[in-house]
Amino acid sequence: MKILVVNAGSSSLKYQLLDMTDESVIAKGNCDRIGIGGHISHKTGDGRKIEQDCDFPTHTEAFEKLVEVLTTGEGKVLDSMSEVSAVGHRIVQGAEVFKETCIATDEVIDKIDELAELAPVHNHPHALALRACKAVLPEGVPQVVVFDTAFHSTMPRKAYLYGLPYECYKDLHVRKYGFHGTSHRFVSAELAKLMGKKPEELKIVSCHLGNGSSITAVDGGKSVDTTMGFTPLDGLIMGTRCGSVDPSAIDFVEKKKGFTPDEMTSYMNKKSGFLGISGVSSDNRDISKAAEEGNERCKMVNEMFTYEIKKYIGGYAAAMGGLDAVLFTGGIGENDAPTRANSCEGLEFLGIKIDPEKNKVRGEVCKISTDDSKVQVWVVPTNEELLIARDTLAIVEKM
């Protein structure tokens, strides 16, 4: 069975085609600059590559190009799209409406679009991609939607409610939703296998660190708290996002700079975080290099980032009443040894000890804690596309 996994953004459409007999990647790529030109990057499992400028007025044209490169020319891997058994889509916001993976009926797609107010950058493009996919693929090919927020639907109300008047939750649906759920679900389940345990037996702090970062407390295989909130802006300082800030400071800056609310939102989402503090870059690699060369503002970024990670590890251990393992994943979590080491430094009182030699690993599964560490610390590479494909396969097999 071959499954196509799609992750649509406002101006992009990333994809992977997987053979589920061995979970291998047949091809993957990205259609970007949708609405402002168009470009496709396509790579097959056997190493063939295609880079081509295109015309993508909408997601439909991007899907048509995706079909073209998969079935014709130098990047061909299919004789026709009828070989695709199903399509799995990553959806950022399911709110309290969608708490598990499901088939994308017309009604489901419409509801995803209705939730765009809660995720304006993501949900409408997701709906566009679902409709475009339906228009382009052979009739009868099922589409499945996997929600980033679904994993966090197990959070208790004491974790997801804010201290705003209750009417804000009841009438406006303002609450913590959490994101990166697909990644946290995948890596926490993988870690349980690596430790030879059932997920129900473990208390895990999962640290997904990248340009966007979030930390989740996973107790017994379920999310009980997470750092991202009503939107992905909350929690840790990130590449261009400010993370948690006193709301009154936001109001103060907005008035002083003469920003509109939309301009202030953009300021916090796109010009803050690593970029705003350092003045150098939003990329952790650039920040670390500059810090090593003596840039004080970049040193501050590293210190702020790892200090916040450390606080959440300790806080979530307290919230769960114990801790069996900490895992690091995402672009920074999987590849940056100093971030992992500094985030765990000083947590020996929790039973966390990092082995400096083991911690030199990059992008590979590895236990990086010492043999006598009471809490195990692991690097576990994430694979959201594979989890989406597995979910899609499970749904299709029940049909």
Coordinates of C-alpha atoms in Angstrom, one line a residue:
M1 CA 0.0 0.0 0.0
K2 CA 1.3 3.4 -1.0
I3 CA 0.3 6.5 1.0
L4 CA 0.8 10.1 0.1
V5 CA 1.4 12.4 3.1
V6 CA 0.7 16.1 2.6
N7 CA 1.5 19.1 4.8
A8 CA 0.1 22.3 3.4
G9 CA 1.1 25.8 4.4
S10 CA -0.1 29.2 3.3
S11 CA 2.3 29.2 0.3
S12 CA 3.7 25.7 0.4
L13 CA 2.7 22.1 -0.1
K14 CA 5.2 19.5 1.3
Y15 CA 4.7 15.9 0.5
Q16 CA 6.0 12.3 1.0
L17 CA 5.0 9.2 -0.8
L18 CA 5.6 6.1 1.4
D19 CA 5.5 2.4 0.7
M20 CA 3.8 1.0 3.8
T21 CA 5.0 -2.6 3.3
D22 CA 8.4 -1.5 4.7
E23 CA 7.6 2.2 5.5
S24 CA 10.2 3.4 3.0
V25 CA 10.1 6.8 1.3
I26 CA 9.5 6.5 -2.4
A27 CA 9.7 10.2 -3.1
K28 CA 9.4 13.5 -1.3
G29 CA 9.3 17.2 -2.1
N30 CA 7.9 20.6 -1.7
C31 CA 5.8 22.9 -3.9
D32 CA 6.5 26.4 -2.5
R33 CA 5.9 30.0 -3.5
I34 CA 2.2 29.2 -4.1
G35 CA 0.4 32.4 -5.1
I36 CA 3.6 34.3 -5.7
G37 CA 5.2 32.4 -8.5
G38 CA 6.0 28.7 -7.9
H39 CA 8.8 26.3 -7.4
I40 CA 9.0 22.5 -6.9
S41 CA 11.8 20.5 -5.3
H42 CA 11.4 16.7 -5.8
K43 CA 13.6 13.8 -4.7
T44 CA 13.1 10.1 -5.2
G45 CA 14.1 7.4 -2.9
D46 CA 16.9 6.3 -5.3
G47 CA 18.4 9.7 -5.4
R48 CA 16.9 11.4 -8.5
K49 CA 16.3 15.2 -8.0
I50 CA 14.2 17.8 -9.8
E51 CA 14.2 21.5 -9.2
Q52 CA 11.8 23.5 -11.4
D53 CA 10.2 27.0 -11.4
C54 CA 6.5 26.7 -12.0
D55 CA 3.3 28.7 -12.0
F56 CA 1.2 28.0 -8.9
P57 CA -1.6 30.5 -8.6
T58 CA -3.4 28.2 -6.1
H59 CA -2.9 24.9 -4.3
T60 CA -4.7 23.1 -7.1
E61 CA -2.0 23.9 -9.6
A62 CA 0.6 22.8 -7.0
F63 CA -1.2 19.5 -6.7
E64 CA -1.4 19.0 -10.4
K65 CA 2.4 19.5 -10.6
L66 CA 2.9 17.1 -7.7
V67 CA 0.9 14.5 -9.7
E68 CA 2.9 15.3 -12.8
V69 CA 6.4 14.8 -11.2
L70 CA 5.3 11.6 -9.5
T71 CA 3.9 10.0 -12.7
T72 CA 6.0 11.4 -15.5
G73 CA 9.5 12.5 -16.4
E74 CA 12.8 12.1 -14.6
G75 CA 11.2 11.9 -11.2
K76 CA 8.6 9.3 -12.1
V77 CA 7.8 6.7 -9.3
L78 CA 4.2 5.8 -10.2
D79 CA 2.5 4.8 -13.5
S80 CA -0.6 6.5 -12.3
M81 CA -2.1 8.0 -9.1
S82 CA -4.5 5.1 -8.9
E83 CA -1.5 3.3 -7.3
V84 CA -2.0 5.6 -4.3
S85 CA -4.2 3.9 -1.7
A86 CA -4.9 7.0 0.4
V87 CA -3.7 10.5 1.2
G88 CA -2.9 11.6 4.8
H89 CA -3.0 15.3 5.7
R90 CA -1.4 17.1 8.6
I91 CA -3.9 19.6 10.1
V92 CA -2.6 22.1 12.7
Q93 CA -5.8 23.0 14.5
G94 CA -8.6 20.7 15.4
A95 CA -9.8 22.6 18.4
E96 CA -12.2 20.7 20.6
V97 CA -14.0 19.4 17.5
F98 CA -11.5 16.9 16.3
K99 CA -9.8 14.8 18.9
E100 CA -8.7 11.9 16.7
T101 CA -7.7 11.0 13.1
C102 CA -10.7 10.8 10.7
I103 CA -11.7 10.5 7.1
A104 CA -11.9 13.9 5.4
T105 CA -15.5 14.2 4.2
D106 CA -16.8 17.4 2.7
E107 CA -18.3 18.3 6.1
V108 CA -15.0 17.7 7.8
I109 CA -13.2 19.9 5.3
D110 CA -15.7 22.7 5.8
K111 CA -15.3 22.4 9.6
I112 CA -11.5 22.6 9.3
D113 CA -12.0 25.8 7.2
E114 CA -14.4 27.2 9.9
L115 CA -11.6 26.7 12.5
A116 CA -9.3 29.0 10.5
E117 CA -10.0 31.8 12.9
L118 CA -8.1 29.8 15.5
A119 CA -5.2 29.1 13.1
P120 CA -5.3 31.7 10.3
V121 CA -1.9 30.8 8.9
H122 CA -2.6 27.1 8.6
N123 CA -6.2 25.9 8.6
H124 CA -7.5 27.7 5.5
P125 CA -4.5 26.4 3.4
H126 CA -5.2 22.9 4.8
A127 CA -8.8 23.1 3.5
L128 CA -7.6 24.4 0.2
A129 CA -5.2 21.5 -0.1
L130 CA -7.8 19.0 0.8
R131 CA -10.2 20.4 -1.9
A132 CA -7.4 20.6 -4.4
C133 CA -6.4 17.0 -3.7
K134 CA -10.0 15.8 -4.2
A135 CA -10.2 17.6 -7.5
V136 CA -6.9 16.2 -8.8
L137 CA -6.8 12.6 -7.6
P138 CA -8.9 9.7 -9.0
E139 CA -12.4 9.4 -7.5
G140 CA -12.6 7.2 -4.5
V141 CA -9.1 7.7 -3.1
P142 CA -9.7 8.4 0.6
Q143 CA -8.3 11.4 2.3
V144 CA -7.4 11.2 6.0
V145 CA -6.8 14.1 8.4
V146 CA -4.4 13.9 11.4
F147 CA -4.6 16.8 13.8
D148 CA -1.6 18.4 15.6
T149 CA -3.8 19.4 18.5
A150 CA -5.4 15.9 19.0
F151 CA -2.6 14.5 21.1
H152 CA -3.1 17.4 23.5
S153 CA -6.9 16.8 23.9
T154 CA -6.1 14.7 26.9
M155 CA -4.9 17.7 28.9
P156 CA -7.0 18.2 32.1
R157 CA -8.9 21.5 32.3
K158 CA -6.5 22.7 35.1
A159 CA -3.8 22.7 32.4
Y160 CA -5.7 24.1 29.4
L161 CA -7.8 26.8 31.0
Y162 CA -6.6 30.4 31.2
G163 CA -7.3 32.9 34.0
L164 CA -9.6 34.9 31.8
P165 CA -13.3 35.1 32.6
Y166 CA -14.9 31.7 31.9
E167 CA -17.0 33.2 29.1
C168 CA -13.9 33.6 27.0
Y169 CA -13.6 29.8 27.0
K170 CA -17.3 29.0 26.8
D171 CA -18.2 31.6 24.1
L172 CA -14.9 32.3 22.3
H173 CA -13.1 28.9 22.8
V174 CA -10.0 30.6 24.2
R175 CA -7.9 27.9 25.9
K176 CA -4.5 26.2 25.5
Y177 CA -4.6 23.8 22.6
G178 CA -1.0 22.9 22.2
F179 CA 0.8 22.0 18.9
H180 CA 3.5 19.7 17.6
G181 CA 1.3 16.9 18.9
T182 CA 2.0 14.7 15.9
S183 CA 5.8 14.9 16.7
H184 CA 5.3 14.5 20.5
R185 CA 3.1 11.4 20.0
F186 CA 5.5 9.8 17.6
V187 CA 8.7 10.3 19.6
S188 CA 7.2 9.4 23.0
A189 CA 5.8 6.1 21.6
E190 CA 9.2 5.4 20.0
L191 CA 11.0 6.1 23.3
A192 CA 8.7 3.6 25.1
K193 CA 9.8 0.9 22.6
L194 CA 13.4 1.8 23.0
M195 CA 13.2 1.6 26.8
G196 CA 11.3 -1.8 26.5
K197 CA 8.3 -0.3 28.3
K198 CA 4.6 0.3 27.7
P199 CA 3.8 4.0 27.2
E200 CA 1.4 3.6 30.1
E201 CA 4.3 2.9 32.4
L202 CA 6.3 6.1 31.7
K203 CA 6.4 9.7 32.7
I204 CA 8.3 11.6 29.9
V205 CA 9.2 15.2 29.1
S206 CA 9.3 15.5 25.3
C207 CA 11.4 18.5 24.1
H208 CA 10.7 19.3 20.4
L209 CA 13.3 22.0 19.7
G210 CA 13.6 23.7 16.4
N211 CA 12.7 27.0 14.7
G212 CA 9.4 26.4 16.5
S213 CA 9.8 24.7 19.9
S214 CA 7.5 23.1 22.4
I215 CA 7.8 20.8 25.4
T216 CA 5.2 18.3 26.5
A217 CA 4.6 16.4 29.7
V218 CA 3.6 12.8 28.6
D219 CA 2.2 10.8 31.5
G220 CA 1.2 7.2 30.7
G221 CA 1.3 7.9 27.0
K222 CA -1.0 10.9 27.2
S223 CA -0.3 14.6 27.0
V224 CA -1.1 16.3 30.3
D225 CA 0.5 19.7 29.6
T226 CA 2.4 21.5 26.9
T227 CA 4.1 24.8 26.4
M228 CA 2.4 26.1 23.3
G229 CA -1.0 27.6 24.0
F230 CA -4.0 29.1 22.2
T231 CA -1.5 29.6 19.3
P232 CA 2.0 28.3 18.6
L233 CA 3.3 31.7 19.9
D234 CA 3.3 30.7 23.5
G235 CA 5.9 28.9 25.6
L236 CA 9.6 28.9 24.8
I237 CA 11.5 31.6 23.0
M238 CA 11.8 30.4 19.3
G239 CA 13.4 31.3 16.0
T240 CA 11.3 34.4 15.4
R241 CA 8.5 34.0 18.0
C242 CA 8.8 35.6 21.4
G243 CA 7.3 32.9 23.5
S244 CA 5.5 33.7 26.8
V245 CA 5.4 37.4 27.5
D246 CA 3.4 39.5 30.1
P247 CA 0.3 40.7 28.1
S248 CA 0.8 44.2 29.6
A249 CA 4.2 44.4 28.0
I250 CA 2.7 43.6 24.6
D251 CA 0.1 46.3 25.1
F252 CA 2.8 48.8 26.2
V253 CA 5.0 48.1 23.1
E254 CA 2.0 48.2 20.7
K255 CA 1.1 51.7 21.9
K256 CA 4.7 53.0 22.1
K257 CA 5.4 51.9 18.5
G258 CA 2.0 52.8 17.2
F259 CA 1.3 49.3 15.9
T260 CA -2.1 48.0 15.0
P261 CA -3.0 44.7 16.6
D262 CA -2.1 42.8 13.4
E263 CA 1.2 44.6 13.2
M264 CA 2.0 43.7 16.9
T265 CA 1.1 40.0 16.2
S266 CA 3.4 40.0 13.3
Y267 CA 6.1 41.6 15.4
M268 CA 5.9 38.9 18.0
N269 CA 5.7 36.0 15.5
K270 CA 8.2 37.1 12.8
K271 CA 10.7 39.6 14.3
S272 CA 11.2 38.4 17.9
G273 CA 12.8 35.3 19.5
F274 CA 16.3 34.4 18.5
L275 CA 16.2 36.9 15.7
G276 CA 14.9 39.8 17.8
I277 CA 17.2 39.2 20.8
S278 CA 20.4 38.5 18.8
G279 CA 20.0 40.8 15.8
V280 CA 21.9 38.2 13.9
S281 CA 19.7 35.3 12.8
S282 CA 16.7 33.2 13.6
D283 CA 18.8 30.0 13.0
N284 CA 20.3 28.4 16.0
R285 CA 23.4 27.4 14.1
D286 CA 24.2 31.0 13.3
I287 CA 23.5 32.0 16.8
S288 CA 25.8 29.4 18.3
K289 CA 28.6 30.3 15.9
A290 CA 28.3 34.0 16.7
A291 CA 28.2 33.2 20.4
E292 CA 31.4 31.2 20.1
E293 CA 33.0 34.2 18.5
G294 CA 32.1 36.3 21.5
N295 CA 28.7 37.9 20.4
E296 CA 27.1 38.7 23.8
R297 CA 23.5 39.0 22.5
C298 CA 23.9 35.5 20.9
K299 CA 25.2 34.2 24.2
M300 CA 22.1 35.6 25.8
V301 CA 19.8 33.7 23.3
N302 CA 21.5 30.4 24.2
E303 CA 21.2 31.1 27.9
M304 CA 17.6 32.2 27.7
F305 CA 16.6 29.2 25.6
T306 CA 18.3 26.5 27.7
Y307 CA 17.1 28.2 31.0
E308 CA 13.5 28.0 29.8
I309 CA 13.9 24.3 28.7
K310 CA 15.4 23.5 32.1
K311 CA 12.5 25.2 33.9
Y312 CA 9.9 23.2 32.0
I313 CA 11.6 19.9 32.5
G314 CA 11.6 20.5 36.3
G315 CA 8.1 21.9 36.3
Y316 CA 6.6 19.1 34.3
A317 CA 8.4 16.5 36.5
A318 CA 6.6 18.1 39.4
A319 CA 3.3 18.2 37.6
M320 CA 3.5 14.5 36.8
G321 CA 4.8 13.5 40.2
G322 CA 7.9 11.9 38.8
L323 CA 10.1 11.5 35.8
D324 CA 11.4 8.5 33.9
A325 CA 12.9 10.0 30.8
V326 CA 13.6 13.2 28.9
L327 CA 13.8 13.1 25.1
F328 CA 15.1 15.7 22.6
T329 CA 13.8 15.9 19.1
G330 CA 13.5 18.4 16.2
G331 CA 16.2 20.2 14.3
I332 CA 17.9 21.6 17.4
G333 CA 17.0 18.8 19.8
E334 CA 18.4 16.1 17.5
N335 CA 21.6 17.9 16.4
D336 CA 22.8 20.5 19.0
A337 CA 24.8 18.8 21.8
P338 CA 25.4 22.0 23.8
T339 CA 21.7 22.9 24.0
R340 CA 21.0 19.4 25.3
A341 CA 23.8 19.5 27.8
N342 CA 23.0 23.0 29.1
S343 CA 19.3 22.3 29.3
C344 CA 20.1 19.3 31.7
E345 CA 22.9 21.0 33.6
G346 CA 21.9 21.4 37.3
L347 CA 19.1 18.8 37.1
E348 CA 21.2 16.2 38.9
F349 CA 18.9 16.5 41.9
L350 CA 16.1 15.1 39.6
G351 CA 18.4 12.1 38.8
I352 CA 19.5 13.5 35.4
K353 CA 23.1 12.9 34.3
I354 CA 24.4 13.5 30.8
D355 CA 27.3 11.5 29.3
P356 CA 29.4 14.1 27.4
E357 CA 30.7 11.5 24.9
K358 CA 27.3 10.0 24.2
N359 CA 25.9 13.5 23.8
K360 CA 28.0 14.2 20.8
V361 CA 25.5 12.3 18.6
R362 CA 23.7 14.1 15.8
G363 CA 20.4 13.1 14.3
E364 CA 20.4 9.5 15.5
V365 CA 18.6 7.5 18.2
C366 CA 20.9 7.4 21.2
K367 CA 20.6 7.3 25.0
I368 CA 22.8 10.2 26.1
S369 CA 22.5 9.8 29.9
T370 CA 25.0 8.0 32.0
D371 CA 24.4 4.4 33.1
D372 CA 23.8 5.5 36.7
S373 CA 21.4 8.3 35.7
K374 CA 18.0 7.6 37.4
V375 CA 16.3 9.5 34.6
Q376 CA 17.1 8.3 31.1
V377 CA 17.8 11.0 28.5
W378 CA 17.5 10.2 24.8
V379 CA 17.8 11.7 21.4
V380 CA 14.8 10.4 19.3
P381 CA 14.5 11.8 15.7
T382 CA 11.0 12.7 14.9
N383 CA 9.1 11.5 11.8
E384 CA 5.7 13.1 11.6
E385 CA 5.1 12.0 8.1
L386 CA 5.5 8.3 9.1
L387 CA 3.0 8.7 11.9
I388 CA 0.5 10.4 9.6
A389 CA 1.0 7.5 7.1
R390 CA 0.5 4.9 9.9
D391 CA -2.7 6.7 11.1
T392 CA -3.9 6.8 7.5
L393 CA -3.2 3.2 6.9
A394 CA -5.1 2.2 10.1
I395 CA -8.1 4.2 9.1
V396 CA -8.2 2.9 5.5
E397 CA -7.8 -0.8 6.7
K398 CA -11.0 -0.3 8.7
M399 CA -13.0 0.9 5.7

